[in-house]
Coordinates of C-alpha atoms in Angstrom, one line a residue:
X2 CA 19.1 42.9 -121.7
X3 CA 22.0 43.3 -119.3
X4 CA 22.3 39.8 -118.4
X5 CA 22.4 38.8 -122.2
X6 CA 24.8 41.4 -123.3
X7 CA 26.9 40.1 -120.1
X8 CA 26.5 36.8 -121.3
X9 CA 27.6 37.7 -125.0
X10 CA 30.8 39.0 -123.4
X11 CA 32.3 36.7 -121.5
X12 CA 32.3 33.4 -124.0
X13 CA 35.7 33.6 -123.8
X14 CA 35.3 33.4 -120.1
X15 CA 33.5 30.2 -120.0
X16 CA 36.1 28.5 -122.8
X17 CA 38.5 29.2 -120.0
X18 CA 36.8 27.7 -117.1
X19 CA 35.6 24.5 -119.0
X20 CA 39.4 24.3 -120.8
X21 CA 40.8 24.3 -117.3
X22 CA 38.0 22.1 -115.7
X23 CA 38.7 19.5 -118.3
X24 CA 42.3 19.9 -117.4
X25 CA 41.6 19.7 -113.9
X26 CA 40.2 16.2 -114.0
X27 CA 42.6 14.7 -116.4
X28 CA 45.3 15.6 -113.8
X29 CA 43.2 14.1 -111.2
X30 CA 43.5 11.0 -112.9
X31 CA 46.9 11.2 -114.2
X32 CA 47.8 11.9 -110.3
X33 CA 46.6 8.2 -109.9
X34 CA 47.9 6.2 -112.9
X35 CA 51.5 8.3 -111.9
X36 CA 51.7 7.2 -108.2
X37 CA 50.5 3.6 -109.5
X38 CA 53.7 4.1 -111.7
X39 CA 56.1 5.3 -109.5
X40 CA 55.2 3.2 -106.4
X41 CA 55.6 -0.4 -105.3
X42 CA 52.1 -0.9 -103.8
X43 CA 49.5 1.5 -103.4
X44 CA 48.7 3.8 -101.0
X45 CA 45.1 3.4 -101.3
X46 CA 42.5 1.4 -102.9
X47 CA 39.0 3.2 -104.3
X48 CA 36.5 1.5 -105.9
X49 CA 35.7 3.1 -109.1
X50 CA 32.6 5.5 -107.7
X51 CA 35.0 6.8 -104.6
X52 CA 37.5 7.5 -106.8
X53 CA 35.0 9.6 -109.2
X54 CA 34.2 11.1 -106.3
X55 CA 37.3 12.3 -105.1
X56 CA 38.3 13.5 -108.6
X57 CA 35.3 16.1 -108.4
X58 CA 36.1 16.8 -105.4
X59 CA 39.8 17.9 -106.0
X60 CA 38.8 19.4 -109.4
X61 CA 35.9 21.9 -107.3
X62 CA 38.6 22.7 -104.4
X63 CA 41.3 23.5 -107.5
X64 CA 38.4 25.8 -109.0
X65 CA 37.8 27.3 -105.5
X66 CA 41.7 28.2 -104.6
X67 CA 41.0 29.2 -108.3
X68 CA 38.8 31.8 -108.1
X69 CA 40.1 33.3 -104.2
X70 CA 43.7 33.8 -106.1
X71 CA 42.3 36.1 -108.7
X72 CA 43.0 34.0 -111.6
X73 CA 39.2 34.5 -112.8
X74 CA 39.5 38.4 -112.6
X75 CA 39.1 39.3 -115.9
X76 CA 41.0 43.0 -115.1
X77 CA 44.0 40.5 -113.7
X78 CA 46.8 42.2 -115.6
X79 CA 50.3 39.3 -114.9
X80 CA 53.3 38.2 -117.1
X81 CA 53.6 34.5 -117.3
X82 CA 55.7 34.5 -114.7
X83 CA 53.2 35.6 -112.9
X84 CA 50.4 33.3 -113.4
X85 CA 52.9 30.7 -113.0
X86 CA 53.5 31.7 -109.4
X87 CA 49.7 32.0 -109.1
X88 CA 49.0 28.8 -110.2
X89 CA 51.5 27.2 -107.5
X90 CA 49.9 29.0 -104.8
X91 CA 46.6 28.2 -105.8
X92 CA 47.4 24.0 -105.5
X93 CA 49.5 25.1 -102.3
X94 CA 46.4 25.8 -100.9
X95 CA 44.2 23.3 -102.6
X96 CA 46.9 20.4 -101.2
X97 CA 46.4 21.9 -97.7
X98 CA 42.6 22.4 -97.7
X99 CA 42.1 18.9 -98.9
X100 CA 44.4 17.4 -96.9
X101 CA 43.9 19.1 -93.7
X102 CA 39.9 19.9 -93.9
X103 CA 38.6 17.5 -96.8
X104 CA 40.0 14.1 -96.0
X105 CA 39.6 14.8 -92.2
X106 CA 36.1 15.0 -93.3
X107 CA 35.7 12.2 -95.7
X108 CA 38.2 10.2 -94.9
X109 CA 36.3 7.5 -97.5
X110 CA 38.0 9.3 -100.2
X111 CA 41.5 9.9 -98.6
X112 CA 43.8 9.1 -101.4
X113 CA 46.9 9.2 -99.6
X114 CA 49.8 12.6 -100.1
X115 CA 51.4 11.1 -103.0
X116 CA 48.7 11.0 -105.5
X117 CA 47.6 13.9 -104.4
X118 CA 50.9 15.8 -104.9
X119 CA 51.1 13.9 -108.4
X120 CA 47.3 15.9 -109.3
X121 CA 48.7 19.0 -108.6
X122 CA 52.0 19.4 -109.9
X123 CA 50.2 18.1 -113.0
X124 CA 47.5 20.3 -112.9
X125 CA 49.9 23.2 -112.4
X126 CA 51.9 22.2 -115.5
X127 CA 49.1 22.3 -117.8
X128 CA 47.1 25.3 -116.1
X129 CA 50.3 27.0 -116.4
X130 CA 50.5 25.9 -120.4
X131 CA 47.0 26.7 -120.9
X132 CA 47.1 29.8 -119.6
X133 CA 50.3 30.9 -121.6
X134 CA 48.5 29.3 -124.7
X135 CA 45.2 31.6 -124.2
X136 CA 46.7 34.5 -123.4
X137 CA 49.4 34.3 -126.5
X138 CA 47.0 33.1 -129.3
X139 CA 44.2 36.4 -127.3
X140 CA 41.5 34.0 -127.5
X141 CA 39.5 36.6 -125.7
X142 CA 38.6 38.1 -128.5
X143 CA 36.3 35.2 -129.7
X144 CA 33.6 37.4 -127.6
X145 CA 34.7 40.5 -128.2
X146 CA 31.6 42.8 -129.7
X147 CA 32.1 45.6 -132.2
X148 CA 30.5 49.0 -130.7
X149 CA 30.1 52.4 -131.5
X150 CA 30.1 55.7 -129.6
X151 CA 27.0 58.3 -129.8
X152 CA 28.9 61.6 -128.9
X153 CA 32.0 62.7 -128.6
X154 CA 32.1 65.1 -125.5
X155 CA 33.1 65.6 -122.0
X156 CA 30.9 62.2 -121.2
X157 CA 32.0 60.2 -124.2
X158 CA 35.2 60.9 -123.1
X159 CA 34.7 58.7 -119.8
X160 CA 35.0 55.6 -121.8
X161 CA 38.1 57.2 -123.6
X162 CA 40.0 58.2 -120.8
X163 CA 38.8 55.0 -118.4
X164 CA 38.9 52.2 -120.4
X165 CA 42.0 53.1 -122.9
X166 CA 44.1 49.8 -121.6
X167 CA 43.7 46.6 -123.5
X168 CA 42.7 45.0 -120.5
X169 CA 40.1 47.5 -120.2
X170 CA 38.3 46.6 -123.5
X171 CA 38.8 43.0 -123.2
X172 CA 34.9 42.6 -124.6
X173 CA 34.7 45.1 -127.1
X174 CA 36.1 46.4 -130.2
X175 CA 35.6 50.5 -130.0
X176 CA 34.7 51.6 -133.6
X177 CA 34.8 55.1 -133.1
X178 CA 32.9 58.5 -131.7
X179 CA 30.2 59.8 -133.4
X180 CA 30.0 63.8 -133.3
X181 CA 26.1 64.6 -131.9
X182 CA 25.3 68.3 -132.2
X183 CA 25.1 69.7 -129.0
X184 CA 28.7 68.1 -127.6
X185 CA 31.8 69.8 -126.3
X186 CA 35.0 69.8 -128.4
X187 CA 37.9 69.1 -127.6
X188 CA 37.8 65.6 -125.9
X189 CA 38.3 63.0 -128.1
X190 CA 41.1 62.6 -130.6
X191 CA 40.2 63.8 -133.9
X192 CA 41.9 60.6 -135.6
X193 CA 38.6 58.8 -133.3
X194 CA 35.9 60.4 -134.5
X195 CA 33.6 59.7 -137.1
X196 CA 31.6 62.1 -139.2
X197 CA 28.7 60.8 -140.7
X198 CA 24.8 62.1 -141.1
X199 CA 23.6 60.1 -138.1
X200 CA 20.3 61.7 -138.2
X201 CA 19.4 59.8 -141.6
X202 CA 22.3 57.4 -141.8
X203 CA 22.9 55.7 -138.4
X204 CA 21.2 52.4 -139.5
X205 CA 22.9 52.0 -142.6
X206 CA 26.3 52.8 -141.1
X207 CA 25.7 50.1 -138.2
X208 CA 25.2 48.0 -140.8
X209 CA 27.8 48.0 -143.1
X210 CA 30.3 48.2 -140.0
X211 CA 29.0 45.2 -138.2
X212 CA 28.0 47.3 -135.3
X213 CA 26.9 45.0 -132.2
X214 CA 26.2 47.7 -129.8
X215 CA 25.9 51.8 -129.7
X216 CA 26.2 53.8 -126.2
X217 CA 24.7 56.8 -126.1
X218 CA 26.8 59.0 -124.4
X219 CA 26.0 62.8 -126.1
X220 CA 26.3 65.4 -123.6
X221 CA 23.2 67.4 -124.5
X222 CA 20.1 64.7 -125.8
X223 CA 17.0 66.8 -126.4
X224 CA 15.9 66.3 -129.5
X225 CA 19.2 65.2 -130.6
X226 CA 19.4 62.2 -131.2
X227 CA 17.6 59.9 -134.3
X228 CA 14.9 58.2 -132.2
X229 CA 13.4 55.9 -135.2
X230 CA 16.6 55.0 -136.3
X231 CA 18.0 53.9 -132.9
X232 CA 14.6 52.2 -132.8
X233 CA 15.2 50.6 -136.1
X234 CA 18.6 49.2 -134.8
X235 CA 17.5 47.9 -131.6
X236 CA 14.7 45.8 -133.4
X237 CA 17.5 44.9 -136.0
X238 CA 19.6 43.1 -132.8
X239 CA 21.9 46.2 -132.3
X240 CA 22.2 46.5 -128.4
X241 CA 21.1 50.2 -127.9
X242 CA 22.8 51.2 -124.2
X243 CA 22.8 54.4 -121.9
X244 CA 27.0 55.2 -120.8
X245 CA 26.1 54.5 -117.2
X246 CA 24.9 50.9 -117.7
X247 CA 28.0 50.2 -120.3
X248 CA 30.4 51.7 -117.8
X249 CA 28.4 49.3 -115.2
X250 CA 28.6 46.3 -117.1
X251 CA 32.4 46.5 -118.3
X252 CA 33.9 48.0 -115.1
X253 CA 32.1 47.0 -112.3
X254 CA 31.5 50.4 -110.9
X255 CA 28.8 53.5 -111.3
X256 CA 29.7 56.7 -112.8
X257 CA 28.9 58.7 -110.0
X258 CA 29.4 61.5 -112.1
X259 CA 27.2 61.0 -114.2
X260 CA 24.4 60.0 -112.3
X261 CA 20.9 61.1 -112.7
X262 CA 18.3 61.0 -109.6
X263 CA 15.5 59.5 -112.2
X264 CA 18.4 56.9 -112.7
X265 CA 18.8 56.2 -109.0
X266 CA 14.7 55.8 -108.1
X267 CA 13.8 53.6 -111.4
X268 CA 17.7 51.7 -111.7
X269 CA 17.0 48.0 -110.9
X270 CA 18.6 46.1 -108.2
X271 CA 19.0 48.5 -105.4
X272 CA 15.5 47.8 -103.5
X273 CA 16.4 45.4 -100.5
X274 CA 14.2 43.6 -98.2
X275 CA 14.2 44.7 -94.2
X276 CA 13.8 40.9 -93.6
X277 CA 17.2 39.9 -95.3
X278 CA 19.0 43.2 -94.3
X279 CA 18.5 42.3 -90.6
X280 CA 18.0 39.0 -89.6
X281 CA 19.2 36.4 -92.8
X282 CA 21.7 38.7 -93.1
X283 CA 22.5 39.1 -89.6
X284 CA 22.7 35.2 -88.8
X285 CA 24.8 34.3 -91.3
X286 CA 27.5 37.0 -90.4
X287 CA 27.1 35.8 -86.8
X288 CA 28.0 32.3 -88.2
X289 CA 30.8 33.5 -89.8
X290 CA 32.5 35.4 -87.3
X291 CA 32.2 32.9 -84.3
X292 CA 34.0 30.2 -87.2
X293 CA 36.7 32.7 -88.2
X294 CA 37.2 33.3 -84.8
X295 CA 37.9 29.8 -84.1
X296 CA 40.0 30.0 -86.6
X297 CA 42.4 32.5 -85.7
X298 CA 42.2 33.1 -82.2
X299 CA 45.9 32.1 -82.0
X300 CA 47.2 34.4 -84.7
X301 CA 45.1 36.7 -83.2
X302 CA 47.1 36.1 -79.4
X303 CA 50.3 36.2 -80.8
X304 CA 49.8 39.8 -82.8
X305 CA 48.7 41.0 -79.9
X306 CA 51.7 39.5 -77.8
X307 CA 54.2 41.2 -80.7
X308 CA 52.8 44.7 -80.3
X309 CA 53.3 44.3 -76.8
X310 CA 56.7 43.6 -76.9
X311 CA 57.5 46.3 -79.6
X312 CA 56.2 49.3 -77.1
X313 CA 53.5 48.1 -75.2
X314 CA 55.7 47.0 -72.1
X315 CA 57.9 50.9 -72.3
X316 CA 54.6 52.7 -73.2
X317 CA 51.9 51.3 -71.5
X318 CA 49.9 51.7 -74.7
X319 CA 47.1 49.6 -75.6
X320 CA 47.1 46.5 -77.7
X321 CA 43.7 47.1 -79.4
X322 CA 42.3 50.5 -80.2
X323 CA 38.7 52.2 -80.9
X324 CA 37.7 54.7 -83.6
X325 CA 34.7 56.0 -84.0
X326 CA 32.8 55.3 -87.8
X327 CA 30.0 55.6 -89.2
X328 CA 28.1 52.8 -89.8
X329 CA 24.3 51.7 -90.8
X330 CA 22.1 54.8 -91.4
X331 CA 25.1 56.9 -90.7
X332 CA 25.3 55.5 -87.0
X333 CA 28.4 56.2 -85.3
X334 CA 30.3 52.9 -83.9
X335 CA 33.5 52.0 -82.0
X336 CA 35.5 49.8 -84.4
X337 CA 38.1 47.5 -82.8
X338 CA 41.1 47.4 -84.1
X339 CA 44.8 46.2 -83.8
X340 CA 47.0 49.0 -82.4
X341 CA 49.4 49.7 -85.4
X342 CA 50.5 53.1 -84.8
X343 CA 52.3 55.1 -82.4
X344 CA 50.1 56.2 -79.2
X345 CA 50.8 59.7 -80.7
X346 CA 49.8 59.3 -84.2
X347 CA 47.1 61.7 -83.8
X348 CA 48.2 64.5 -82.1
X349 CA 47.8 66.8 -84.3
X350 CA 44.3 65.4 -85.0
X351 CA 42.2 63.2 -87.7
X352 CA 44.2 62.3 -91.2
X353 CA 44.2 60.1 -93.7
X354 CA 46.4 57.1 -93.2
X355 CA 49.1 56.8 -96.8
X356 CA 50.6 54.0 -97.8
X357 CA 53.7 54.6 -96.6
X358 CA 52.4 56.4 -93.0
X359 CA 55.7 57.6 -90.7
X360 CA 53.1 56.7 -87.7
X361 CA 53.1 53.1 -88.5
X362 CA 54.9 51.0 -86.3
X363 CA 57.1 47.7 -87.6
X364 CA 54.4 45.1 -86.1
X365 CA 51.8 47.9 -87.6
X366 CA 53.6 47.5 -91.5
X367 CA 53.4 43.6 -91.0
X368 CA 49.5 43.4 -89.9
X369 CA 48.0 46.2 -92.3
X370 CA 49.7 44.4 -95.1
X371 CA 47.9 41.3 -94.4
X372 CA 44.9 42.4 -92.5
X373 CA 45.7 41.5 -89.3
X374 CA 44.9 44.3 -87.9
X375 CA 41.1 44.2 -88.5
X376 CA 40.8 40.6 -87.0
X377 CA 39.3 42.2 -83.7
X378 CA 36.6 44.0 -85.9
X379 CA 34.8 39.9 -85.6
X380 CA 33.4 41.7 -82.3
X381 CA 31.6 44.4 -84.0
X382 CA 30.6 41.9 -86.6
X383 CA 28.9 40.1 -83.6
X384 CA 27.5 43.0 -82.3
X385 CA 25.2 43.9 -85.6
X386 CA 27.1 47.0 -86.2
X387 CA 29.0 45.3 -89.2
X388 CA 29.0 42.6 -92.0
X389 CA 31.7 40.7 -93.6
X390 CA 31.2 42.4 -96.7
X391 CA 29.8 46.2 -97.1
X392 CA 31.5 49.5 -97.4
X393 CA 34.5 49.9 -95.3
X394 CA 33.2 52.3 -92.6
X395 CA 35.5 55.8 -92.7
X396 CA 35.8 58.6 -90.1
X397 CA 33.3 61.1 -89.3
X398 CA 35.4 64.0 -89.4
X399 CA 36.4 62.5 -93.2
X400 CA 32.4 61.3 -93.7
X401 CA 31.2 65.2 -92.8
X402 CA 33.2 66.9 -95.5
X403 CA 33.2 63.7 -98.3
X404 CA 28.8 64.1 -98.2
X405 CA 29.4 67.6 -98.9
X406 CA 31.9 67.4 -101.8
X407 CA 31.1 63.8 -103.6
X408 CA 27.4 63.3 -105.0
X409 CA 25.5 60.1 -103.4
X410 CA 28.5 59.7 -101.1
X411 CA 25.4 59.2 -98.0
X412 CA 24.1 56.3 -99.9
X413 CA 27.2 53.9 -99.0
X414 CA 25.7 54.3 -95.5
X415 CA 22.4 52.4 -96.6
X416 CA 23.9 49.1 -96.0
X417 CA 26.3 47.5 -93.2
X418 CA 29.6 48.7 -93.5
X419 CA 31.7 45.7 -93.5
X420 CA 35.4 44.0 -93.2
X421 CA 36.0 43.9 -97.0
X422 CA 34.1 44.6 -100.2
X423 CA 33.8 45.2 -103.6
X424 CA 35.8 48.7 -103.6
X425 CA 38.8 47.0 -101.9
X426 CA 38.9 43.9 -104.8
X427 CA 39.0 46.6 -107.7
X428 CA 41.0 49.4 -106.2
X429 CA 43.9 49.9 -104.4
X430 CA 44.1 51.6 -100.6
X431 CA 43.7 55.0 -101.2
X432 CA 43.9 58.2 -98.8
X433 CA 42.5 61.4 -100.5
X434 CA 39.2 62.6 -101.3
X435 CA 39.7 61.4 -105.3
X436 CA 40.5 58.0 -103.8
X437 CA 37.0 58.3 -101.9
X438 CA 35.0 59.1 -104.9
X439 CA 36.4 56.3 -106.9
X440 CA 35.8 54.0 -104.4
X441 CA 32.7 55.1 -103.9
X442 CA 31.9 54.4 -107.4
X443 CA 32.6 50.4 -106.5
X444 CA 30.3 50.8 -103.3
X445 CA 27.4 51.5 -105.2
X446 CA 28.0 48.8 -107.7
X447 CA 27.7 46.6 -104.9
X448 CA 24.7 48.1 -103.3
X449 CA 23.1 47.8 -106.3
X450 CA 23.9 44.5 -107.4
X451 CA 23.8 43.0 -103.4
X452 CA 23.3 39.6 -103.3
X453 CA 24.2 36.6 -101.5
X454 CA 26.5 35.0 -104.1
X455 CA 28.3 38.4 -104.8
X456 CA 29.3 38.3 -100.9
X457 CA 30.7 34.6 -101.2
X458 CA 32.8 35.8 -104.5
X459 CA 33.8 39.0 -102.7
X460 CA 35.1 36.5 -99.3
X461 CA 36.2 34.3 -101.7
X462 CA 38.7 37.0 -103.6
X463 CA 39.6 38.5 -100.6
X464 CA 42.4 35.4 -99.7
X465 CA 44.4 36.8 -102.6
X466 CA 44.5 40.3 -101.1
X467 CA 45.7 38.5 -97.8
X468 CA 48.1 35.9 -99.3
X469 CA 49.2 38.0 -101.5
X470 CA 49.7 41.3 -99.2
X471 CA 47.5 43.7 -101.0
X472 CA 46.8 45.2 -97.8
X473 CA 47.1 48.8 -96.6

């Protein structure tokens, strides 16, 4: 039932993708019947299969730059302005993939610069005009499902207070809050509620409203709620849902709050095999890291040559530091970092690092923005202590007091911390204990729905956090 109502709710979604797949390879071609135009003789000549070939090709790359840019997020909240600039800096990096990674690979299908610049300042005039067109005409709300609260107390309130923003309800139309006996008062806006006899009249309400959906989420539920009727509905097609798997399912995080423990030994998807956890897992990271580090090793010379030169030389400080954090099973590591503070950032012991930290030096500002500064962390990532994709590992001195004041907090430690993750896709850098416990809520979403494709969509989004400097 969760993948179907997911399904339901993102049609609008998947008229996106194939409107701008369809665009995608008609700029593809136009790219070619242009340069034919413009030029005297062509650059290149394809037979008709090659040049099929590299049509798909540029069309998956454009999807790709896409999807890493966070123009598939469906919380992405930009003016048209905005997407616009998006847009170009997706085909920036599309022109440079292909023509620096592709062609050098398939050189068969090498089409030349010009044709290829044609594609994508075509494809970023009609992504751009598509985009404008579906976000004007709010052709999201093609999917959008009509539901209907069960309570109106301190939990209902969660979906009041949470998801208030347009963005937020991007799926659903809320009807309105039903009053359950038994709930607090006071949370939800009287103008909101709705007072009807749910006990004998829930069905036929759901009905004449077009109800699609009801969450239950009454604060007290013993005996409280009309069993046969809610029955009635679901065999009717009304989606019958607890608040934690809505919340789930819309936001992309649990409501650690309102967690359950029967919730957290019978919830599906948390259950992980030892055998993928250590070695798949484990040789695929390894992979990874020796690649990246191929990669970057000269970005990775030159930032350490920079905080040299800022204070190293005077100082005699360090270019890389370690920190102690917890890691798998609560195992304390040595991370490897960057140096981007002061040598004396922590004399007057452990704090929380804020956005706008006195300690941080101008080299420091530069590399947290773009994550520079966790480049060295590839070591740890070949030493098994962590992934590319997990929990980011904290402090122990933070980790001590956070188990004792935020519910489930321990269970982020039953996975491989890791370099980025879900949490740091869906919410900002934060540096208080609220911050922890919202974060957290994103870490178990991932732990619970941990899979190898959600790792390769979390990698992928994390180039628009670094291109686009959402960094610490």
């Amino acid at each position: 039932m969760f993948s179907t109502r997911i399904n339901r709710s993102k049609v609008s979604d998947k008229i996106l993708m194939l409107g701008e797949i369809s665009l995608i390879l008609l700029s593809a071609h136009l790219g070619f019947i242009l340069a034919d135009f413009v030029l005297t003789e062509p650059i290149v000549s394809l037979t008709l299969e090659w040049e099929m070939v590299y049509i798909a090709v540029f069309t998956f790359s454009t999807m790709l730059c896409t999807l890493s840019l966070g123009l598939y997020d469906h919380k992405l909240r930009e003016t048209s302005s905005g997407i616009v600039k998006r847009v170009f800096l997706t085909q920036c990096f599309n022109v440079l993939f292909l023509e620096f990674i592709i062609f050098n690979i398939a050189d068969h299908i090498d089409v030349g610069f010009i044709p290829l610049l044609f594609s994508s300042l075509i494809t970023v005039v009609l992504i751009s005009s598509f985009r404008t067109f579906f976000q004007y005409h709010d052709l999201v709300r093609l999917s959008r499902r009509r539901i209907l609260v069960l309570g109106s107390g301190e939990r209902a309130a969660i979906i009041e207070n949470r998801m208030r923003r347009d963005v937020d309800r991007r799926y659903f139309d809320l009807v309105g809050f039903v009053r359950i006996e038994g709930d607090k008062e006071g949370y939800i806006p009287e103008d909101k509620l709705i007072d009807i006899d749910y006990l004998n009249d829930l069905f036929t309400y759901a009905e004449k409203h077009k109800i699609e959906q009801l969450v239950i989420a009454c604060d007290e539920r013993r005996n409280m709620l009309p069993v046969d009727l809610l029955f009635k509905c679901k065999t009717r097609g009304i989606d019958v849902t607890d608040i934690l798997d809505f919340i789930e399912s819309e936001t992309g995080q649990i409501a650690v709050n309102l967690i359950y423990p029967s919730w957290v030994i019978y919830s599906n998807g948390l259950a992980r095999s030892k055998k993928f956890r250590t070695n798949l897992d484990y040789r695929l990271n390894a992979i990874l890291a020796i690649f990246t580090l191929l990669l970057t090793w000269p970005i990775m010379l030159f930032t350490a040559f920079l905080i040299y030169l800022e204070d190293g030389r005077k100082t005699g400080a360090p270019v890389l530091y370690r920190q102690i954090r917890v890691g798998f099973d609560g195992q304390p590591f040595h991370i490897i970092k960057f140096r981007s503070m002061g040598i004396d950032a922590e004399k007057n012991g452990a704090q929380w690092a804020t956005t706008d930290d006195v300690r941080v030096t101008r080299v420091g500002r530069f590399i947290r923005k773009y994550r520079v500064d966790e480049l060295p962390q590839l070591i740890n990532v070949l030493k098994g202590e962590m992934g590319f994709v997990g929990p980011r590992p904290e402090r122990p001195e933070f980790v001590d007091q956070l188990v004792k004041d935020i519910p489930y907090y321990a269970q982020r430690h039953n996975v491989r911390p890791g370099l980025t993750g879900w949490a740091q896709l869906k919410y900002p850098y934060g540096a208080t204990a609220e911050d922890a416990l919202e974060k957290l809520k994103f870490d178990l979403y991932y732990i619970k729905h941990r899979s190898l494709l959600l790792d390769l969509t979390i990698l992928i989004r994390t180039v628009e956090i670094v291109v686009l400097g959402k960094g610490r």
